[in-house]
Coordinates of N, CA and C in Angstrom, one line a residue:
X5 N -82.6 184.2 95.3 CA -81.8 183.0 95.3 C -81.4 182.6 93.9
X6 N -82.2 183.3 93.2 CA -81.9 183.1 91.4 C -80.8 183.0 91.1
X7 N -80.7 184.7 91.3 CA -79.4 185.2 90.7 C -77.9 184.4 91.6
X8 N -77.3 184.7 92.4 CA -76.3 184.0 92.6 C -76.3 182.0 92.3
X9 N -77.4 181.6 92.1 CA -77.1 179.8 91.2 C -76.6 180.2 89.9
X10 N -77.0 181.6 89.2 CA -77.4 181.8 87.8 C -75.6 182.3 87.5
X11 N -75.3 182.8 88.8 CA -73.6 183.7 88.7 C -72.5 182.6 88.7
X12 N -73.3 181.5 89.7 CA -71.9 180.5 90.1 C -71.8 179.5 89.3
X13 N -73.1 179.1 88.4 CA -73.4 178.9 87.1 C -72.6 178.8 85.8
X14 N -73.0 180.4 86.1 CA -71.8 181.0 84.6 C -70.5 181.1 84.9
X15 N -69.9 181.1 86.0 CA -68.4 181.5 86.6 C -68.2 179.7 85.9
X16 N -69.0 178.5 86.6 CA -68.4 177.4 86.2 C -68.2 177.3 84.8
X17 N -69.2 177.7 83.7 CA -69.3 177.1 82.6 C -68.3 177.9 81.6
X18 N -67.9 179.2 82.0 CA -66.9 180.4 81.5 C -65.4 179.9 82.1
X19 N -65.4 179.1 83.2 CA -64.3 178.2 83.8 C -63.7 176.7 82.8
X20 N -64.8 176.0 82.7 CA -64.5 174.7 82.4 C -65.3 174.5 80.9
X21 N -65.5 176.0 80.3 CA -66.1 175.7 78.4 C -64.7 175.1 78.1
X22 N -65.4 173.9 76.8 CA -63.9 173.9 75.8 C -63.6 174.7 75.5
X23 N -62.1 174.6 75.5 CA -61.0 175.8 75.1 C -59.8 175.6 74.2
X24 N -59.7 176.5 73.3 CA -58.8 176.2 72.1 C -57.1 175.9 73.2
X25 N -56.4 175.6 72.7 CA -54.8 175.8 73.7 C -55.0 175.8 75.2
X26 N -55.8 175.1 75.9 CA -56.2 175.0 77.4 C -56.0 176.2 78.2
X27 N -56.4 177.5 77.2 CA -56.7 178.6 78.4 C -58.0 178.5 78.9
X28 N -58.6 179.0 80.0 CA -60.0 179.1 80.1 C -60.0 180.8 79.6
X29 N -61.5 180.6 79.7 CA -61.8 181.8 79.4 C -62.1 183.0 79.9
X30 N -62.1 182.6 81.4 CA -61.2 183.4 82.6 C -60.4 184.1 82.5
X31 N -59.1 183.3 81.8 CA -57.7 183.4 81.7 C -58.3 184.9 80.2
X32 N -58.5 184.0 79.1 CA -58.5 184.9 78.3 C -59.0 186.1 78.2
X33 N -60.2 186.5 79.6 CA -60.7 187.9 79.7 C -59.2 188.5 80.8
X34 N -58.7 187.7 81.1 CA -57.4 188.5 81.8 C -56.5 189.5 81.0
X35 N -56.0 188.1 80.0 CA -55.4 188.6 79.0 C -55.4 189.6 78.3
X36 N -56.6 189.8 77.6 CA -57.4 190.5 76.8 C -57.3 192.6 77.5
X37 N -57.6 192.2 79.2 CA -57.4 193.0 80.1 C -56.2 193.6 80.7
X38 N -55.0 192.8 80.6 CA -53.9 193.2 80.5 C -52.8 194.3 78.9
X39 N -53.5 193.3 77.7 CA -53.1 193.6 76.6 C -53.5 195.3 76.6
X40 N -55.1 195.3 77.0 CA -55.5 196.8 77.4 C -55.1 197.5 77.6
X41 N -54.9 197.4 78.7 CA -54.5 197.9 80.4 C -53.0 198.3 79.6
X42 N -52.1 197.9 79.4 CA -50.6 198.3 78.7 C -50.8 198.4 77.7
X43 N -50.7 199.1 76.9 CA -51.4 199.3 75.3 C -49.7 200.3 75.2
X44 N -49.7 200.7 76.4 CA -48.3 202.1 75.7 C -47.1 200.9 75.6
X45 N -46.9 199.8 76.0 CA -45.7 199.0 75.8 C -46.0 198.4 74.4
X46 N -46.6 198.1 73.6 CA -46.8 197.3 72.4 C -45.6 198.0 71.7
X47 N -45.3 197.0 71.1 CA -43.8 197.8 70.1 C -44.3 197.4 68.8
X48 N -43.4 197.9 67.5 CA -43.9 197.3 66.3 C -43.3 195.8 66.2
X49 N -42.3 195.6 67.2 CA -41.5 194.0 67.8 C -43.0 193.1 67.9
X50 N -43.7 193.3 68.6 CA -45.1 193.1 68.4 C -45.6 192.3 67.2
X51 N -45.4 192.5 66.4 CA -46.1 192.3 64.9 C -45.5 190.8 64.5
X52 N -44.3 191.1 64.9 CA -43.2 189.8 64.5 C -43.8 188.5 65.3
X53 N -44.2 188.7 66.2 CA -44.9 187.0 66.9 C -45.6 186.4 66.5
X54 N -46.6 186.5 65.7 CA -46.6 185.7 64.3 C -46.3 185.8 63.3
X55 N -45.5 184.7 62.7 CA -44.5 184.6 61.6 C -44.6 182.7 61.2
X56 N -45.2 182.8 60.2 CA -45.7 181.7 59.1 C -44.6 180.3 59.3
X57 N -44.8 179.0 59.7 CA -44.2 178.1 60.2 C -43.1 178.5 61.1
X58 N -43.3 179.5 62.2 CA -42.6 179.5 63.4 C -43.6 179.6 64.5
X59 N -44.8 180.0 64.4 CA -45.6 180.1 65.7 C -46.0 178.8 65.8
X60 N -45.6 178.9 67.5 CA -46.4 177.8 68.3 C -47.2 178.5 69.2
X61 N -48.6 177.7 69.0 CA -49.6 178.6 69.6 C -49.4 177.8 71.5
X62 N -48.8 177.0 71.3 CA -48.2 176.2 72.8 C -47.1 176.8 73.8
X63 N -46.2 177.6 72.3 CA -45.5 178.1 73.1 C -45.3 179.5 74.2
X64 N -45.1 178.8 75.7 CA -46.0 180.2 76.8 C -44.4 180.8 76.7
X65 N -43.4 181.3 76.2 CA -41.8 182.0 76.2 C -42.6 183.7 76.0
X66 N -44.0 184.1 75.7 CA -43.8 185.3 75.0 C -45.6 185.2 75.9
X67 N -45.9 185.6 76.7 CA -46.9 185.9 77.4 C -47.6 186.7 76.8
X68 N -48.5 186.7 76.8 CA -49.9 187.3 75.9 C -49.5 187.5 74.4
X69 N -48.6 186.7 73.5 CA -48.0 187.1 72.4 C -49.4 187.2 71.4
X70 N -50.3 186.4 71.2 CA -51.4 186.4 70.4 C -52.3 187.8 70.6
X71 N -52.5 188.1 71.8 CA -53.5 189.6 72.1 C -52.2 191.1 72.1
X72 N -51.0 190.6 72.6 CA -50.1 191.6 72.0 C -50.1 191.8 70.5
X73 N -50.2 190.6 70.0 CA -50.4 190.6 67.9 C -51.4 191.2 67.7
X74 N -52.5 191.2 68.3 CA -53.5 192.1 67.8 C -53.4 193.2 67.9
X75 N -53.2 193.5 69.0 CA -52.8 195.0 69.7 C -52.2 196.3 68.5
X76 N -50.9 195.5 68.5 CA -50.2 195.8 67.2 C -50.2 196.3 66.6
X77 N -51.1 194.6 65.5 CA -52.2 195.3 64.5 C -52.6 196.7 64.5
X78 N -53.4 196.4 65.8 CA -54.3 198.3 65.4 C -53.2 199.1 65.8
X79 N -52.6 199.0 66.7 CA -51.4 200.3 66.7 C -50.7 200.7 65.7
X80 N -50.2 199.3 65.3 CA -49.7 200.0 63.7 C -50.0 200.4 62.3
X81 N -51.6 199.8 62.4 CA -52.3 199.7 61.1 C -52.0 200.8 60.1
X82 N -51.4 201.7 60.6 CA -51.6 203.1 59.1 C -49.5 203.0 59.2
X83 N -48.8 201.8 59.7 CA -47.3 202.1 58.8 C -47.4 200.7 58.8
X84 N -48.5 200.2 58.6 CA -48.1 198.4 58.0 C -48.3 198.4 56.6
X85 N -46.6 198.2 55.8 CA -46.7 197.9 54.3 C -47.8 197.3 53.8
X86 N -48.4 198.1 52.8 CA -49.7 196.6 52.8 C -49.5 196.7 51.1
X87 N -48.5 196.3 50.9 CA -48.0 195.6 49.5 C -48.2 194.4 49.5
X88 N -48.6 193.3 50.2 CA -48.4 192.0 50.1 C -47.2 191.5 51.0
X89 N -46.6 192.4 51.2 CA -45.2 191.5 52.0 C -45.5 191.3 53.6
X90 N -47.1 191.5 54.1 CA -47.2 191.5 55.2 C -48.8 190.7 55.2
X91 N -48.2 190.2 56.4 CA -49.8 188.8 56.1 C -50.4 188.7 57.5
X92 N -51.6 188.4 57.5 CA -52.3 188.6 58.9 C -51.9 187.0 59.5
X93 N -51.4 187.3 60.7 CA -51.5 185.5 61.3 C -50.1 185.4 60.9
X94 N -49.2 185.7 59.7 CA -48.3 185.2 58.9 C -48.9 184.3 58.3
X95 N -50.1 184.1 58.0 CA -50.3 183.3 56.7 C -50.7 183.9 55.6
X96 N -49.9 183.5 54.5 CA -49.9 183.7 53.2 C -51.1 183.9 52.3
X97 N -52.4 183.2 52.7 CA -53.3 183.3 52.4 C -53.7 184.4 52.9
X98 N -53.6 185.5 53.2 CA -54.2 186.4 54.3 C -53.0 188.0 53.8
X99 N -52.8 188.0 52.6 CA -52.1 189.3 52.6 C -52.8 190.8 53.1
X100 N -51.7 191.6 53.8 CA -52.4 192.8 53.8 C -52.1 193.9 52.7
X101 N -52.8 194.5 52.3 CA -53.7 194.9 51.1 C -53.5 196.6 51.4
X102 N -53.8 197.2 50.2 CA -54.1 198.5 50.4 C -56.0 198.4 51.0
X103 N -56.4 197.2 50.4 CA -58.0 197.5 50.6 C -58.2 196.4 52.0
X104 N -57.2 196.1 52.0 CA -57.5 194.9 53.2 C -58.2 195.3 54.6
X105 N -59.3 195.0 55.0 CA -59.7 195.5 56.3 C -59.4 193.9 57.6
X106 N -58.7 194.5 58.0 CA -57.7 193.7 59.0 C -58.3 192.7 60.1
X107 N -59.1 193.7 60.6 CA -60.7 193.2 61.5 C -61.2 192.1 60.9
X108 N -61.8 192.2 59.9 CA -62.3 190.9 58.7 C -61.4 189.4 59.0
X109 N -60.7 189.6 59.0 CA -60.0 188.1 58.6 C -59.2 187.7 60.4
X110 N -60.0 188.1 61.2 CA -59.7 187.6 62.7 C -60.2 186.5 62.8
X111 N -59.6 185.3 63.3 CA -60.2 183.6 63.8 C -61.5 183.6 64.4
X112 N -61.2 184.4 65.9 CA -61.7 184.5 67.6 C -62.2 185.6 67.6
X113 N -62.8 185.3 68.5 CA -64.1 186.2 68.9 C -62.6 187.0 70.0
X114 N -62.2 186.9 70.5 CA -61.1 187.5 71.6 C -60.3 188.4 70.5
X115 N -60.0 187.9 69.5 CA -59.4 188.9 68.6 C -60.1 190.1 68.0
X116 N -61.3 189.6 67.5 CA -62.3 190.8 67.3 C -62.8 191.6 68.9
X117 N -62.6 191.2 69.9 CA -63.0 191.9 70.9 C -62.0 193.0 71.5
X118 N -60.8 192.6 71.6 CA -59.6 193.8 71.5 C -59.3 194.5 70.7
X119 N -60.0 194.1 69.2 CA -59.3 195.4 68.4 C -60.9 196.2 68.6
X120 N -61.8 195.7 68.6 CA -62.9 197.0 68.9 C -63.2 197.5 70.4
X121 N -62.3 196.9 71.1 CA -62.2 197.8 72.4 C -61.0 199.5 72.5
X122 N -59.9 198.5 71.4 CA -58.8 199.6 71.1 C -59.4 200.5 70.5
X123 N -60.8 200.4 69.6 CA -61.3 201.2 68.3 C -61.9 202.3 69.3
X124 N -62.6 201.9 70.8 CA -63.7 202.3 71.3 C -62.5 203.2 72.4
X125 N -61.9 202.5 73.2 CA -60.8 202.9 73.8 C -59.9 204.5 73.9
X126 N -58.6 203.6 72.6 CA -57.9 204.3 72.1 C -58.3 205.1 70.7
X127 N -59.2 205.6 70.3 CA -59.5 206.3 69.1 C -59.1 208.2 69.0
X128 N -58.4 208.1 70.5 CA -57.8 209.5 70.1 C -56.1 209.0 69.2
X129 N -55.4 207.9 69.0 CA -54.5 207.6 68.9 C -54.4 207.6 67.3

């Protein structure tokens, strides 16, 4: 009788935890699972959804645009200029670097969870 109070438990509290931008975190293991799951659609278009005083993290016009950004990231990690003219997040504080390790400077635990599933995943790529 443990186990299922212990399941419907955690289904509530992974339902109704605070959440940054009112996804649950239901939603965000969807996401995360979709971004996956399609990994051959990511374009380098991709990269462009965050861009420094134009992202709204409100705005739903671009569906999974945050876990597509990551995606990206590792898809494109070895043709992303990393002169400085390219910034993680689009923020300025956050240049990518020849020494820059990209992983490092993620917010979310959701963002560190897709790029080491791409690592684990896709590493024939």
């Amino acid at each position: 009788m443990v186990e299922p109070i212990f399941l419907i438990n955690s289904l509530i509290a992974t339902q109704f935890y605070p959440k940054q931008g009112g996804v649950t975190v239901l939603k965000k293991i969807g996401l995360t699972y979709n971004v996956i799951n399609n990994y051959e659609s990511i374009t380098e278009e991709d990269l462009e959804l965050y861009i420094e005083n134009e992202y709204d993290p409100f705005d739903i016009s671009v569906p999974e645009d945050r876990e597509r950004y990551i995606a990206a990231l590792y898809k494109f990690r070895n043709e992303i200029n990393r002169d400085g003219s390219n910034f993680i997040y689009g923020e300025r504080n956050k240049p990518i670097l020849e020494n820059t390790d990209i992983k490092k400077h993620f917010e979310t635990g959701q963002d560190k969870l897709i790029w080491s599933l791409l690592e684990t995943l896709k590493n024939d790529i």
